[in-house]
Short mmCIF file of C-alpha atoms in Angstrom, two decimals:
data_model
loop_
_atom_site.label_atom_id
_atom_site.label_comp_id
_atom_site.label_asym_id
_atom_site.label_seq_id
_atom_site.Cartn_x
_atom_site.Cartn_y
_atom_site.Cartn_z
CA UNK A 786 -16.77 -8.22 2.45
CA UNK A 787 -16.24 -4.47 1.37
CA UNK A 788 -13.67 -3.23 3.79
CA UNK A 789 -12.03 -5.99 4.88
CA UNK A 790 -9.56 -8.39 2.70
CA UNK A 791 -7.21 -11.66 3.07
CA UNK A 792 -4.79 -12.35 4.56
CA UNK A 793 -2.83 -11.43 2.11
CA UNK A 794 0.72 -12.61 1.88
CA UNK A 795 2.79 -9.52 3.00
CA UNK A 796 6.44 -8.42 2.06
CA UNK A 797 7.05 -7.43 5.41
CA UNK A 798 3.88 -8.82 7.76
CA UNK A 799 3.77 -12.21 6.52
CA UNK A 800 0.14 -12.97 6.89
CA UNK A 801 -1.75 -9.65 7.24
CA UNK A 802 -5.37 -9.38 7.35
CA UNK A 803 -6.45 -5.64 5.61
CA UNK A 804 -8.32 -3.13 6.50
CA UNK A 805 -9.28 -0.90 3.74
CA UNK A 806 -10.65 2.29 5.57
CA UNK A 807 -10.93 4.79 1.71
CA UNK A 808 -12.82 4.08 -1.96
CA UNK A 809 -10.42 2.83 -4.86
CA UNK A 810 -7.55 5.06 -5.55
CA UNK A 811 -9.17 8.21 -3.40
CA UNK A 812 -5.38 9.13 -2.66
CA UNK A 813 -3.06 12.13 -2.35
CA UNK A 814 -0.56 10.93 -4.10
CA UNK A 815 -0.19 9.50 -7.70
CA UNK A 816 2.89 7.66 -7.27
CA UNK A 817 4.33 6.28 -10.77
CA UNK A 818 4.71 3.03 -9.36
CA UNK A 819 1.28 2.72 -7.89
CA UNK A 820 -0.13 -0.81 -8.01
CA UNK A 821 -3.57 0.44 -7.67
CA UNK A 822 -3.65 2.34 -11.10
CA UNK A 823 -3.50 6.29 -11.51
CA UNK A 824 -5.09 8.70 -8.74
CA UNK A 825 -8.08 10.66 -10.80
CA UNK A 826 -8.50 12.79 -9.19
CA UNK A 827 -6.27 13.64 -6.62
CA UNK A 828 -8.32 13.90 -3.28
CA UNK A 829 -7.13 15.85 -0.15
CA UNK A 830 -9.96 15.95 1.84
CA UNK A 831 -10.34 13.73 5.36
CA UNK A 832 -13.50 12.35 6.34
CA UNK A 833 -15.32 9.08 7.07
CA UNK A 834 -15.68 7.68 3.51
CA UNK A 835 -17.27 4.34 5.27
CA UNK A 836 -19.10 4.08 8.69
CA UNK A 837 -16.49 2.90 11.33
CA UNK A 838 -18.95 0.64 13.17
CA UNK A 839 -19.40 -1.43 9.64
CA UNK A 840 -15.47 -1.71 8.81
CA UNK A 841 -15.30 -2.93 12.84
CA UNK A 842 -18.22 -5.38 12.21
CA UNK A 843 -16.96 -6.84 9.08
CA UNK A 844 -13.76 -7.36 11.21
CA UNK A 845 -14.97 -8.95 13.93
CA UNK A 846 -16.56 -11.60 11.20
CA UNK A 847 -13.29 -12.24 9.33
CA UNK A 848 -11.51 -12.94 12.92
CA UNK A 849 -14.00 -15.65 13.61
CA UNK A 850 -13.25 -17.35 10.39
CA UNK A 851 -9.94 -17.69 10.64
CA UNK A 852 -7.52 -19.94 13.50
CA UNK A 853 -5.52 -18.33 15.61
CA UNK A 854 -2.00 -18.12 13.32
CA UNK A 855 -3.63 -17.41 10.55
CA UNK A 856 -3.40 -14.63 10.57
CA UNK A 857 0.28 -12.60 11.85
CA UNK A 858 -0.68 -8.61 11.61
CA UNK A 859 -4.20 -6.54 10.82
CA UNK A 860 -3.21 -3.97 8.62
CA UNK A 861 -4.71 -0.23 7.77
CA UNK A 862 -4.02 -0.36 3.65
CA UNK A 863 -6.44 1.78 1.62
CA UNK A 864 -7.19 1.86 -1.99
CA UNK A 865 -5.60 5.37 -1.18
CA UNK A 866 -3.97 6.77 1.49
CA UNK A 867 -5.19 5.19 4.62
CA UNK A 868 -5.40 8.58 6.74
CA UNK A 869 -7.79 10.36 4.80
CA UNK A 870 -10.21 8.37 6.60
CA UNK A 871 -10.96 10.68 9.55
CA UNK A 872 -12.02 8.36 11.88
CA UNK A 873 -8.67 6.18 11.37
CA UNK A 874 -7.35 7.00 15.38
CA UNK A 875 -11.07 5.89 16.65
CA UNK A 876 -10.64 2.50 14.14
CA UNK A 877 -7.31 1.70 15.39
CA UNK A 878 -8.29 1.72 19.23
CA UNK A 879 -11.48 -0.56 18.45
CA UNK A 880 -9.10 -3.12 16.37
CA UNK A 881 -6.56 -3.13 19.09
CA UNK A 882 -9.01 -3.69 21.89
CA UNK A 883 -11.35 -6.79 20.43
CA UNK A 884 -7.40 -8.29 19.35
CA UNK A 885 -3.99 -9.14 20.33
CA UNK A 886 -2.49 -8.87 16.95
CA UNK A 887 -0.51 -6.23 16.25
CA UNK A 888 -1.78 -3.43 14.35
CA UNK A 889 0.18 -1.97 11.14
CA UNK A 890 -0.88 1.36 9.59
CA UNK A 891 0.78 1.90 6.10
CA UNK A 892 0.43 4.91 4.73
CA UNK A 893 2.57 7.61 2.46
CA UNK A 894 3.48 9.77 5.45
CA UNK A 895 2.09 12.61 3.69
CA UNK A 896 -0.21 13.96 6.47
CA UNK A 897 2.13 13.54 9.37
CA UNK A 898 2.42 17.01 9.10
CA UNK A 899 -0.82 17.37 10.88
CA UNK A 900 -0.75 17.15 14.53
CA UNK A 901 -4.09 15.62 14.41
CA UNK A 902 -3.11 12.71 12.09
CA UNK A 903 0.00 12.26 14.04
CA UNK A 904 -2.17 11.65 17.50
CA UNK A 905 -4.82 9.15 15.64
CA UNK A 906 -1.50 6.54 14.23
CA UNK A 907 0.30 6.75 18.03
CA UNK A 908 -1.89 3.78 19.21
CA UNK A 909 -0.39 1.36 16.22
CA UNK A 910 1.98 -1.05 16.96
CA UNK A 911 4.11 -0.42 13.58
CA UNK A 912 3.59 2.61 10.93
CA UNK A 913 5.24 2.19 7.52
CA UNK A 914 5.53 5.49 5.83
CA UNK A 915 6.89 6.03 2.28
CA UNK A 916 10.55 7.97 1.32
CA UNK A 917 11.32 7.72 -2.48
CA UNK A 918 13.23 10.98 -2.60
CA UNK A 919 15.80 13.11 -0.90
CA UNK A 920 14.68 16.40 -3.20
CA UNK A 921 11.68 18.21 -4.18
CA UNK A 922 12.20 17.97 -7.47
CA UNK A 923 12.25 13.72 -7.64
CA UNK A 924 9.44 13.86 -5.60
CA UNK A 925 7.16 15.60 -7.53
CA UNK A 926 8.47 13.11 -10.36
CA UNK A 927 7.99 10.02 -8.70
CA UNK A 928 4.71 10.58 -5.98
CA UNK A 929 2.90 13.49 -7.96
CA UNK A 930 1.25 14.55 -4.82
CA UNK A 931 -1.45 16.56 -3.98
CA UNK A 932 -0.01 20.41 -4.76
CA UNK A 933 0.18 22.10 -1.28
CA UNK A 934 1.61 18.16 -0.25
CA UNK A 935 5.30 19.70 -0.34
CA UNK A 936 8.61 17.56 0.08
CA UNK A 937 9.34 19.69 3.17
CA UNK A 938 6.02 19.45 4.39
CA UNK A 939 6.69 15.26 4.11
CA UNK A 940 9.47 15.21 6.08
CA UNK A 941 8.92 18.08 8.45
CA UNK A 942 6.20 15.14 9.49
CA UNK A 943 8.40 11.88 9.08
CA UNK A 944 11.00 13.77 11.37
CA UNK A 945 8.42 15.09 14.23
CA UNK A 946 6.39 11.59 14.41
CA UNK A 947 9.28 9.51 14.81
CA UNK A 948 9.93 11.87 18.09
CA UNK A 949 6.88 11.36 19.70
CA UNK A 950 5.65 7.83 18.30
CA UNK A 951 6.76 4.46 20.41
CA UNK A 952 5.89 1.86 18.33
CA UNK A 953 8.12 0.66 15.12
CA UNK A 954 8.56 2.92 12.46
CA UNK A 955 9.55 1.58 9.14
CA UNK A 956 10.32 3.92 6.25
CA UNK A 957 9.67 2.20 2.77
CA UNK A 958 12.06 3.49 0.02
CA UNK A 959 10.83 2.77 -3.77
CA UNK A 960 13.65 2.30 -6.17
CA UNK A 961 12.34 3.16 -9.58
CA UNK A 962 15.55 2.19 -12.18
CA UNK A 963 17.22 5.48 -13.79
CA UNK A 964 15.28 7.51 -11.31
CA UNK A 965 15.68 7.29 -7.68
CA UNK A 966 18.35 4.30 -7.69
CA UNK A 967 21.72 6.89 -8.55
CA UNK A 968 24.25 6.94 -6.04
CA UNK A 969 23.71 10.50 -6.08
CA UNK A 970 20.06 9.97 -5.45
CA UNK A 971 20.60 7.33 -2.96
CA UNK A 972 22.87 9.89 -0.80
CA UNK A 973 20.25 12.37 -0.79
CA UNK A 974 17.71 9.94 0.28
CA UNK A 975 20.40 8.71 3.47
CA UNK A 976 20.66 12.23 4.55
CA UNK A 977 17.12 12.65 4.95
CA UNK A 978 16.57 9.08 6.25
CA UNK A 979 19.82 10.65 9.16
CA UNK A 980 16.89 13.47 10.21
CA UNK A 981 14.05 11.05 10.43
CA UNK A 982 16.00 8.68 12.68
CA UNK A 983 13.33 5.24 11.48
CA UNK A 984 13.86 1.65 13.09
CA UNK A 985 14.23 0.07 9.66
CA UNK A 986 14.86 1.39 6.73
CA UNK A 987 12.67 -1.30 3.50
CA UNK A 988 14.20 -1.25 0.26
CA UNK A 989 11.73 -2.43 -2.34
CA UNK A 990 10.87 -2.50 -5.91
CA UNK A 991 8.08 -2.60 -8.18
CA UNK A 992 7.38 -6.23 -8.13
CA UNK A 993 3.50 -5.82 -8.31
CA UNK A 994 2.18 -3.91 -11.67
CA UNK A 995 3.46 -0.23 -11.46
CA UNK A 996 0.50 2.04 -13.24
CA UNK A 997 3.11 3.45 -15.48
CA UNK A 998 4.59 1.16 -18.14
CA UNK A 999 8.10 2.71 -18.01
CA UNK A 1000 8.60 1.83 -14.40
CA UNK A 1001 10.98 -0.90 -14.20
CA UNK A 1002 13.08 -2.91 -10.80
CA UNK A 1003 16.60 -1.44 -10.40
CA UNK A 1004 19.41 -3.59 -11.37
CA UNK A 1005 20.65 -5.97 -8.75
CA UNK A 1006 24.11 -4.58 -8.46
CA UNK A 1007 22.43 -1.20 -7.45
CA UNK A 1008 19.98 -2.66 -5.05
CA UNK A 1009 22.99 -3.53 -3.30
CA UNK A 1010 24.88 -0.21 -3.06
CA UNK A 1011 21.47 1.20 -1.98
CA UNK A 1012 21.98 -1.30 1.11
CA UNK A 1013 25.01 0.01 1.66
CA UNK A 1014 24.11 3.53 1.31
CA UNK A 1015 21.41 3.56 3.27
CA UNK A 1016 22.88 2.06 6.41
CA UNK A 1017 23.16 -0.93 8.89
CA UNK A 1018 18.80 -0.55 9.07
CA UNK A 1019 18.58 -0.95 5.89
CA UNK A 1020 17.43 -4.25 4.24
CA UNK A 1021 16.02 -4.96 0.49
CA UNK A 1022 12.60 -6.58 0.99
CA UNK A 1023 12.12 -9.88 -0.80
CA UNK A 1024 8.81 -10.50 -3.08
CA UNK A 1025 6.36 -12.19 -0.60
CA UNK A 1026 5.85 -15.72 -1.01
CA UNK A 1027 2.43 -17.26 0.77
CA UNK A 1028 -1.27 -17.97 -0.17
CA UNK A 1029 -3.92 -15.74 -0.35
CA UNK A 1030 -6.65 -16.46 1.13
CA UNK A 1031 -9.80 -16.96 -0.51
CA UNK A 1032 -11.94 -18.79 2.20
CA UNK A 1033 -13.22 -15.24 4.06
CA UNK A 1034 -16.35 -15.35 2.14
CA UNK A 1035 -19.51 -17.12 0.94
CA UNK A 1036 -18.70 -16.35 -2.79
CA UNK A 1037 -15.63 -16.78 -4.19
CA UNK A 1038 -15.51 -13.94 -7.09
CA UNK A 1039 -16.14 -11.67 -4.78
CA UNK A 1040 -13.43 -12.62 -2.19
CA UNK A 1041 -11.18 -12.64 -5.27
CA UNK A 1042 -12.23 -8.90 -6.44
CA UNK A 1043 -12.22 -7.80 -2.93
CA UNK A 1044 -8.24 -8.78 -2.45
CA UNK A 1045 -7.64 -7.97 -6.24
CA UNK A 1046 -9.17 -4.10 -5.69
CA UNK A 1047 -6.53 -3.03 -3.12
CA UNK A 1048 -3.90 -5.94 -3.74
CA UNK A 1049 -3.30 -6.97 -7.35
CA UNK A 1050 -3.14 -10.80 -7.98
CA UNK A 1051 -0.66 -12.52 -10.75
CA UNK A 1052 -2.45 -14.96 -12.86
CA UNK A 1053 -0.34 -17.67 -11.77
CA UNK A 1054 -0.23 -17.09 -7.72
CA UNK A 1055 -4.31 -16.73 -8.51
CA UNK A 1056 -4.34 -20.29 -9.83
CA UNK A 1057 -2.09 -22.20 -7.35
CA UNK A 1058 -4.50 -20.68 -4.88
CA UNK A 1059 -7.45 -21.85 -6.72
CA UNK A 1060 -6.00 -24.72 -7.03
CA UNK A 1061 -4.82 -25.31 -3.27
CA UNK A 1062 -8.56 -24.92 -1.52
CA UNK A 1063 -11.08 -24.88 -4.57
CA UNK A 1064 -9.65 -27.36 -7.27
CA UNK A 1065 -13.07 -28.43 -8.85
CA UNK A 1066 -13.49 -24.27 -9.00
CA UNK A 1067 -10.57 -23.27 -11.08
CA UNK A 1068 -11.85 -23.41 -14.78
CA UNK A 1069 -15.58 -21.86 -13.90
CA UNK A 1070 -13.84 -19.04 -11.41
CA UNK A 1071 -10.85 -18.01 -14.05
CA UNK A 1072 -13.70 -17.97 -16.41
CA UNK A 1073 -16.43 -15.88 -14.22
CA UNK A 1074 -13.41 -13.11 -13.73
CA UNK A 1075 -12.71 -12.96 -17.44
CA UNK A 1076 -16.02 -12.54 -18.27
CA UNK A 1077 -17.68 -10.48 -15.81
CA UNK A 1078 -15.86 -7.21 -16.68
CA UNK A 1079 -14.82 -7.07 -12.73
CA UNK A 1080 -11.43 -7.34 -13.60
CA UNK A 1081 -8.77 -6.04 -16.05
CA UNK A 1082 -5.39 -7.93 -16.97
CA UNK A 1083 -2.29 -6.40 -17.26
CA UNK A 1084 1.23 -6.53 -18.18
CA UNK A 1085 4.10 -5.44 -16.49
CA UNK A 1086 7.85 -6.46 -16.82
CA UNK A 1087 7.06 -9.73 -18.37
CA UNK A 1088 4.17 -10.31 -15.78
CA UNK A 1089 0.27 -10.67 -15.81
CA UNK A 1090 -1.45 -9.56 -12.96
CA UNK A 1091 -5.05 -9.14 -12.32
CA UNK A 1092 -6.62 -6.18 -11.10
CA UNK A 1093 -9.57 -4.43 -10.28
CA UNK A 1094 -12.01 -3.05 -13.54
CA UNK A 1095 -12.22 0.42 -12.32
CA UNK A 1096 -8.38 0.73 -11.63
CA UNK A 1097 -6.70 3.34 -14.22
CA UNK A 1098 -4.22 1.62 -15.82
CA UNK A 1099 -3.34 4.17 -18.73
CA UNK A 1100 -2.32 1.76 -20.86
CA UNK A 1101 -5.42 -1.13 -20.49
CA UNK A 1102 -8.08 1.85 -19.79
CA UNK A 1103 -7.89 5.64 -20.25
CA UNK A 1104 -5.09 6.57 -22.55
CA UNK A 1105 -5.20 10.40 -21.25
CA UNK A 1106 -2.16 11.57 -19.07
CA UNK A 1107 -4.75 14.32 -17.29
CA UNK A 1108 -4.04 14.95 -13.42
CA UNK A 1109 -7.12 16.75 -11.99
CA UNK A 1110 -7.05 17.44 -8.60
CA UNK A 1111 -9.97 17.56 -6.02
CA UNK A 1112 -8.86 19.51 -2.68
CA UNK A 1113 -10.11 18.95 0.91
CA UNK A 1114 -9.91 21.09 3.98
#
């Protein structure tokens, strides 16, 4: 399938089946913990990068493979930054009406700003925008956004959605260690979480490959004054545990690369579930991936993790540190 992936075991939707609405890394942001390798170039610009009535079709075909609990949430999770696909309002409404699942948009919040944006994600049943920084100055360090993407711009739309928006709202926060996890940092970030006014407050840490090699977890004793900073809604979210699942598709390389392009795999959790539903497939699938040039390993605090060929990994890839940008409207 191309826009479609999973389920996927989730950190905070257990079993979510994706939806991946954008191209590989076409993003505003180029977040140093991205798991999806570095955003070149930077794209701005909204439009329908795939035809809705395909991403609906493929849907409809992955629900009739799967039992009902299966599958616990569909999900909106781009290669990118979910939104910039323009028709994202039109493909929530069609999701919501041929299922009962709930729906799940994650996205980095930066577009909220737009009233536009803001009236496609009302029909969701949970939105999960990202808050790594309580300044302008550590979030240019941290999401490297999109120029005219300003810090006050990102919350003017965090704070105005949550006013309007019924459904759940749940603001991820990214602790990067010596970087956003300072108590000083962490009381900037709790002011700005005290405008916004979320449901939950997610706590997590770079547990999948971040794209740049410095990027490390915080130490556990400050994960735990982060709770406390951050306030009763606050929670750290655990590593998901679960399966993927690799039975959506007539060839099994390409259901792997199709999960692996927007949610990177570790070795190991890629052979247990080998192992689990295609044991006589192991050895000649392991060795079809290595081969094939599809897929690129790589290592990240003490991990290997499979990921898509064309992700920029600077490290395993392009060794240039270059940023350009491409603007939209």
């Amino acid at each position: 399938m191309n826009y479609i992936f999973g389920p996927v075991p989730s950190r905070r939707l257990g079993q979510s089946l994706g939806i991946d609405p954008v191209p590989l890394k076409t993003c505003n942001w180029n977040c140093v913990y991205c798991q999806l390798g570095r955003s070149i170039p930077l794209i701005n610009a909204r439009k329908e990068y795939f035809p809705g009535s395909e991403i609906i079709s493929e849907f409809m075909a992955a629900l009739a493979a799967h039992q009902p609990g299966e599958i616990d949430w569909i999900t909106f999770v781009g290669s990118g930054e979910t939104t910039l696909h323009s028709g994202i309002g039109w493909l929530i409404r069609e999701v919501k009406s041929r299922s009962d699942l709930p729906v799940a948009v994650i996205t980095n919040g930066s577009l909220l700003y737009l009233p536009g944006v803001r009236e496609e994600l009302l029909a969701a049943d949970a939105v999960l925008p990202s808050l790594d920084a309580g300044n302008a100055r550590l979030y240019r360090k941290i999401n490297r956004s999109w120029p005219k993407l300003t810090f006050d711009r990102l919350v003017e739309g965090l704070v105005t959605f949550k006013q309007i928006y019924q459904g759940q709202f749940w603001v991820e926060v990214m602790l990067v260690q010596g970087v956003n996890d300072t108590e000083e940092a962490l009381l900037e970030i709790a002011e700005i979480l005290n405008l916004i006014q979320p449901d939950q407050v997610h706590i997590n840490t770079p547990t999948r490959p971040p794209v740049e090699a410095w990027v490390h977890p915080p130490d556990p004793q400050l994960l735990a004054l982060a709770r406390v900073i951050l306030g009763e809604i606050a929670s750290v979210i655990p590593p998901a545990t679960g399966m993927f699942d690799l039975a959506g598709d007539d060839d099994l390389v390409e259901s792997i690369l199709g999960i692996l392009t927007r949610h990177p795999i570790r070795e190991q959790e890629l052979f247990e579930a080998l192992e689990r539903k295609f044991p006589e497939k192991v050895s000649a699938t392991l060795e079809t991936l290595r081969s094939s040039g599809q897929a690129q390993f790589v290592d990240r605090n003490g991990e290997r993790f499979l990921v898509a060929a064309g992700a920029n990994f600077p490290d395993n890839s392009l060794k240039t540190g270059c940023n350009p940008v491409t603007e939209g409207k």
